[in-house]
PDB file of C-alpha atoms in Angstrom:
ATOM      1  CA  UNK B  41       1.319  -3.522  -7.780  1.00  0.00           C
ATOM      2  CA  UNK B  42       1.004  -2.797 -11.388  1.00  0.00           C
ATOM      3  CA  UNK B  43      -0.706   0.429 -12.685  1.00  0.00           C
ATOM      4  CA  UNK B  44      -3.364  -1.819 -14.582  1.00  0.00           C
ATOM      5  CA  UNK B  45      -4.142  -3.045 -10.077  1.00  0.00           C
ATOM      6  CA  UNK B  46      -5.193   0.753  -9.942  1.00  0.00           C
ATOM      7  CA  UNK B  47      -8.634   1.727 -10.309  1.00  0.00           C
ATOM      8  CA  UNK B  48      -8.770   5.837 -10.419  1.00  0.00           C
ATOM      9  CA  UNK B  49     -12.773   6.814  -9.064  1.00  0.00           C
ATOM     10  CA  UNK B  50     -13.761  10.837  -8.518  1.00  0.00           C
ATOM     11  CA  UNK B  51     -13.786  10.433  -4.380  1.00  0.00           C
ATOM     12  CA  UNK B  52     -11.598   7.286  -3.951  1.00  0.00           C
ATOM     13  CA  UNK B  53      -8.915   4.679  -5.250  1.00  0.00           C
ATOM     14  CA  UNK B  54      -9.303   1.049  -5.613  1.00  0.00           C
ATOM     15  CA  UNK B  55      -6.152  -0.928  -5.082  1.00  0.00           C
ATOM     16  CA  UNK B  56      -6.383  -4.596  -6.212  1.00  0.00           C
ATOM     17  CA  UNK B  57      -3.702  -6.835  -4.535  1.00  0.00           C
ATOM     18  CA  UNK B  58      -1.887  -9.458  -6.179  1.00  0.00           C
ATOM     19  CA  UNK B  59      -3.303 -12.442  -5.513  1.00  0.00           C
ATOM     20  CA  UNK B  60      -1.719 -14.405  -2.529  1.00  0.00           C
ATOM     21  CA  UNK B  61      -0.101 -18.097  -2.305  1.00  0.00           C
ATOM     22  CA  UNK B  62      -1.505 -18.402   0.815  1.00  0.00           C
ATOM     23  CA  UNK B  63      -5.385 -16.705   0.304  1.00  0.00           C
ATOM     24  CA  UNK B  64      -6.419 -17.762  -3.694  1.00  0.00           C
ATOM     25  CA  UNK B  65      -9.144 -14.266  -2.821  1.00  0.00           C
ATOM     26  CA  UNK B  66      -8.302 -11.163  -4.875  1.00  0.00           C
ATOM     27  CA  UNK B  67      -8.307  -8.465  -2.040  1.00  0.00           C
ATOM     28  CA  UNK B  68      -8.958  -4.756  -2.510  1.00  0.00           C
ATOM     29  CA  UNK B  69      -8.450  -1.748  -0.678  1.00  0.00           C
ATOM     30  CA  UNK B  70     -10.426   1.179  -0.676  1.00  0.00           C
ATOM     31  CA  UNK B  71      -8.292   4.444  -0.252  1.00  0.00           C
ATOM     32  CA  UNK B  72     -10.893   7.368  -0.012  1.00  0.00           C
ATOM     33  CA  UNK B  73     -10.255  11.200  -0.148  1.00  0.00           C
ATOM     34  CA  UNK B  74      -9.279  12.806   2.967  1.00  0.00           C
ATOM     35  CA  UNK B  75     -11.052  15.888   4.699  1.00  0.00           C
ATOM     36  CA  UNK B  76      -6.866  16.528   5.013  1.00  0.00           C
ATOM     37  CA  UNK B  77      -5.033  17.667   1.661  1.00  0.00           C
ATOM     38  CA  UNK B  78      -1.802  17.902   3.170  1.00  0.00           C
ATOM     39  CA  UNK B  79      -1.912  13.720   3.982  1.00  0.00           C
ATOM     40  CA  UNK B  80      -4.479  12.556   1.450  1.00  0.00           C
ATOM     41  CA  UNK B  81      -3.533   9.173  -0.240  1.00  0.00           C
ATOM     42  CA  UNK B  82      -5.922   9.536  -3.392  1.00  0.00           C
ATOM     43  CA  UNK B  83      -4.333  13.321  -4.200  1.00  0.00           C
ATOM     44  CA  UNK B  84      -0.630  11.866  -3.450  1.00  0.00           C
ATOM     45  CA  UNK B  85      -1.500   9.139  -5.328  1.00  0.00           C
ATOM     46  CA  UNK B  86      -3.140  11.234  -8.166  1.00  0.00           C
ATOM     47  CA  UNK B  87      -0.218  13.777  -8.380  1.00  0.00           C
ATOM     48  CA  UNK B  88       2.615  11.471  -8.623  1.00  0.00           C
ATOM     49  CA  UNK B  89      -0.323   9.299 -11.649  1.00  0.00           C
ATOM     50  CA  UNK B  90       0.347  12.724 -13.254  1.00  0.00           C
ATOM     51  CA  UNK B  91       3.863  13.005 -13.357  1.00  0.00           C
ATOM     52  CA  UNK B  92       4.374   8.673 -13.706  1.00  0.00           C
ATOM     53  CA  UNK B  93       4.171   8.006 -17.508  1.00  0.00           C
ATOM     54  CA  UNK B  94       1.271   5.914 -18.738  1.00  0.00           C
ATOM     55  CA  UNK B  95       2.971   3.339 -19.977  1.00  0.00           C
ATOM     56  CA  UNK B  96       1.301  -0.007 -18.483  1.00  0.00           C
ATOM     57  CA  UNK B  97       3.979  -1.807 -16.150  1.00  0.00           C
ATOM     58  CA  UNK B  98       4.734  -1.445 -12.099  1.00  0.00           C
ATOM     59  CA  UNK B  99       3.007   1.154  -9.973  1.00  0.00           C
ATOM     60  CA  UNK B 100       5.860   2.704  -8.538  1.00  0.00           C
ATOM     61  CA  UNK B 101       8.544   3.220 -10.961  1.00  0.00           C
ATOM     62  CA  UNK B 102      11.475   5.750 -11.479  1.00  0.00           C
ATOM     63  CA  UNK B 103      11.798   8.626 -14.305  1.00  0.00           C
ATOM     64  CA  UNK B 104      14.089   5.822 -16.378  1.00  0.00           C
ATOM     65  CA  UNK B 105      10.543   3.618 -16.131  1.00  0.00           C
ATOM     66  CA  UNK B 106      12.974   1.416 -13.767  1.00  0.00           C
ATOM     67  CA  UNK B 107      10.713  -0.291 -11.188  1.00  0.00           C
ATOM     68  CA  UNK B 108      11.252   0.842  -7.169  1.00  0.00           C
ATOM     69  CA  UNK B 109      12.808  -1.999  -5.315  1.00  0.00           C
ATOM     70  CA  UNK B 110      11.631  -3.035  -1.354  1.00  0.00           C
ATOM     71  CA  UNK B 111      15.512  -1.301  -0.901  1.00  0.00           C
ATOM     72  CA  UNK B 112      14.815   1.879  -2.456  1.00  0.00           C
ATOM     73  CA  UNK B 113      11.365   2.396  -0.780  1.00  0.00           C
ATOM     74  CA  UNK B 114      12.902   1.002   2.608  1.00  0.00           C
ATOM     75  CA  UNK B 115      15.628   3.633   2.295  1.00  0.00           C
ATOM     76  CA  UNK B 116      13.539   6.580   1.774  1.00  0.00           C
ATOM     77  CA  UNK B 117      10.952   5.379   4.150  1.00  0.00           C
ATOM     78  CA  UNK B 118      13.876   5.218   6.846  1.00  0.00           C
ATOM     79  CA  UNK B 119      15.488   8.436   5.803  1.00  0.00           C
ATOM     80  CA  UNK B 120      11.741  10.388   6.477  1.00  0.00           C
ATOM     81  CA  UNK B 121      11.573   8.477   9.811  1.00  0.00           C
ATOM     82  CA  UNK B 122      15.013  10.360  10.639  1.00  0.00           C
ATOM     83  CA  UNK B 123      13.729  13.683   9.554  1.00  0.00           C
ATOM     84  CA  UNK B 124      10.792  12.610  11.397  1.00  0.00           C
ATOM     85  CA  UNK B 125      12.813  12.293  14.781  1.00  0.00           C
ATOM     86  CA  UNK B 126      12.072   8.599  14.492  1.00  0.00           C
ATOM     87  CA  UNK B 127      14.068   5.516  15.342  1.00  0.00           C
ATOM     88  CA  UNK B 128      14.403   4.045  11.354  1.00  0.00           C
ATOM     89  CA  UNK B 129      15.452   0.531  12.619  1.00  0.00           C
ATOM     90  CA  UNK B 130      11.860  -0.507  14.175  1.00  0.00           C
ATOM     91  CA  UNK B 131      10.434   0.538  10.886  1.00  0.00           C
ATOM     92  CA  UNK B 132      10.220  -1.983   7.798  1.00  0.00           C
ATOM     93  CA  UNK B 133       8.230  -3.366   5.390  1.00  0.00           C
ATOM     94  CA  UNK B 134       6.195  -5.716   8.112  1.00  0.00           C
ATOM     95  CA  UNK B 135       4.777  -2.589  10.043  1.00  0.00           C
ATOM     96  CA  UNK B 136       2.702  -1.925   7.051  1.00  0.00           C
ATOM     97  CA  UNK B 137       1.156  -5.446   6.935  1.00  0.00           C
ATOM     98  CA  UNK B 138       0.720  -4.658  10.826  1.00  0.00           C
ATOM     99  CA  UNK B 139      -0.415  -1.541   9.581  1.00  0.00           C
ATOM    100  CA  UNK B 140      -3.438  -2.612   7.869  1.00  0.00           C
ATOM    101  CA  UNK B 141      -4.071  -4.978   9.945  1.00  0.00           C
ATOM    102  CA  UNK B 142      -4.215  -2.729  13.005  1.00  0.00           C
ATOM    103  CA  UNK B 143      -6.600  -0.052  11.109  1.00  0.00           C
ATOM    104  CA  UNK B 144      -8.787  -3.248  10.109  1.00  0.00           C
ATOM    105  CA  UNK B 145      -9.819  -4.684  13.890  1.00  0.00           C
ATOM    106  CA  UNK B 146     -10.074  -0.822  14.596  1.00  0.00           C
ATOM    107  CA  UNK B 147     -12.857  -0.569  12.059  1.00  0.00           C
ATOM    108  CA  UNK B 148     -14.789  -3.466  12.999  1.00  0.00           C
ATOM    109  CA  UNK B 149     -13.393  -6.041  10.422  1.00  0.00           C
ATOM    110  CA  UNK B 150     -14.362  -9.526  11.298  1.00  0.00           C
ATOM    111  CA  UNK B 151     -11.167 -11.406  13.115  1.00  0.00           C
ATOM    112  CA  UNK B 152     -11.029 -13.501  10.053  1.00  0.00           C
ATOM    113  CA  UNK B 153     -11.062 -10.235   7.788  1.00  0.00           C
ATOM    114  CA  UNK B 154      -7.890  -8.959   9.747  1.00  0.00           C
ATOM    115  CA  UNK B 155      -6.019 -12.827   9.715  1.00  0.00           C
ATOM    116  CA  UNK B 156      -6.589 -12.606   5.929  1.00  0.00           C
ATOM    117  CA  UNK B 157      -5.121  -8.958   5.081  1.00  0.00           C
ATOM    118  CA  UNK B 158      -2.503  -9.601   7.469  1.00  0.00           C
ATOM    119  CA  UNK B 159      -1.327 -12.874   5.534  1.00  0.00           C
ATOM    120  CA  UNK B 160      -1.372 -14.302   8.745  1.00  0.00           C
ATOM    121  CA  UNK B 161      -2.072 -18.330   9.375  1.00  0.00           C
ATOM    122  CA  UNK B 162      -5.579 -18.925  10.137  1.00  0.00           C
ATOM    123  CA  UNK B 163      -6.107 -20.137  13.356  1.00  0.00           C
ATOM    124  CA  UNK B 164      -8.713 -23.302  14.166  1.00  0.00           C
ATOM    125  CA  UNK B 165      -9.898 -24.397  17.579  1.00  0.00           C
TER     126      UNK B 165
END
């Protein structure tokens, strides 16, 4: 994600993913504020926007402007799991495409909805 994907709105944030080789449709997530400060995506997302310089290039970048890398994230993700009490090694980068895809047949998306967020293969009779 790049910071220009971001779209900043008083209750909520729009995410705009990349576009995929697999699904040619621009998808975008809605991330709205939480009745919960203390695990609210759109402040965390707004406090580290105001620390982040404003310089157009990746989302998630370091104070040298150098971008994250899957590593990085996956390291710190697996380090909180530990604090957490949590087993790091059943954690990666696929349970947050199982994530979302999860949360989406929870909320009533369509079946097709939930193949297409999950990048999953569309399946015909």
């Amino acid at each position: 994600l790049y910071l220009s994907d971001l779209q900043l709105m008083e209750r909520k944030v729009l995410l705009f993913l990349p576009y995929s080789p697999v699904d040619q449709e621009r998808h975008v997530i809605s991330l709205a504020l939480s009745g919960e400060p203390w695990v609210c995506p759109v402040l965390a997302l707004r406090s580290y926007l105001t620390a982040r310089s404003q310089l157009e290039g990746p989302l998630f970048v370091h104070s040298s402007f150098r971008t994250v890398t899957k590593r990085e994230f996956l390291a710190v993700l697996r380090c909180a799991l530990r604090l957490l009490g949590l087993c790091p090694e059943q954690y990666g980068v696929h349970s947050f495409w199982l994530g979302t895809a999860v949360t989406a047949a929870r909320c009533g998306y369509p079946g097709e909805d939930v193949t297409r967020l999950a990048r999953w293969p569309c399946m015909t009779p």
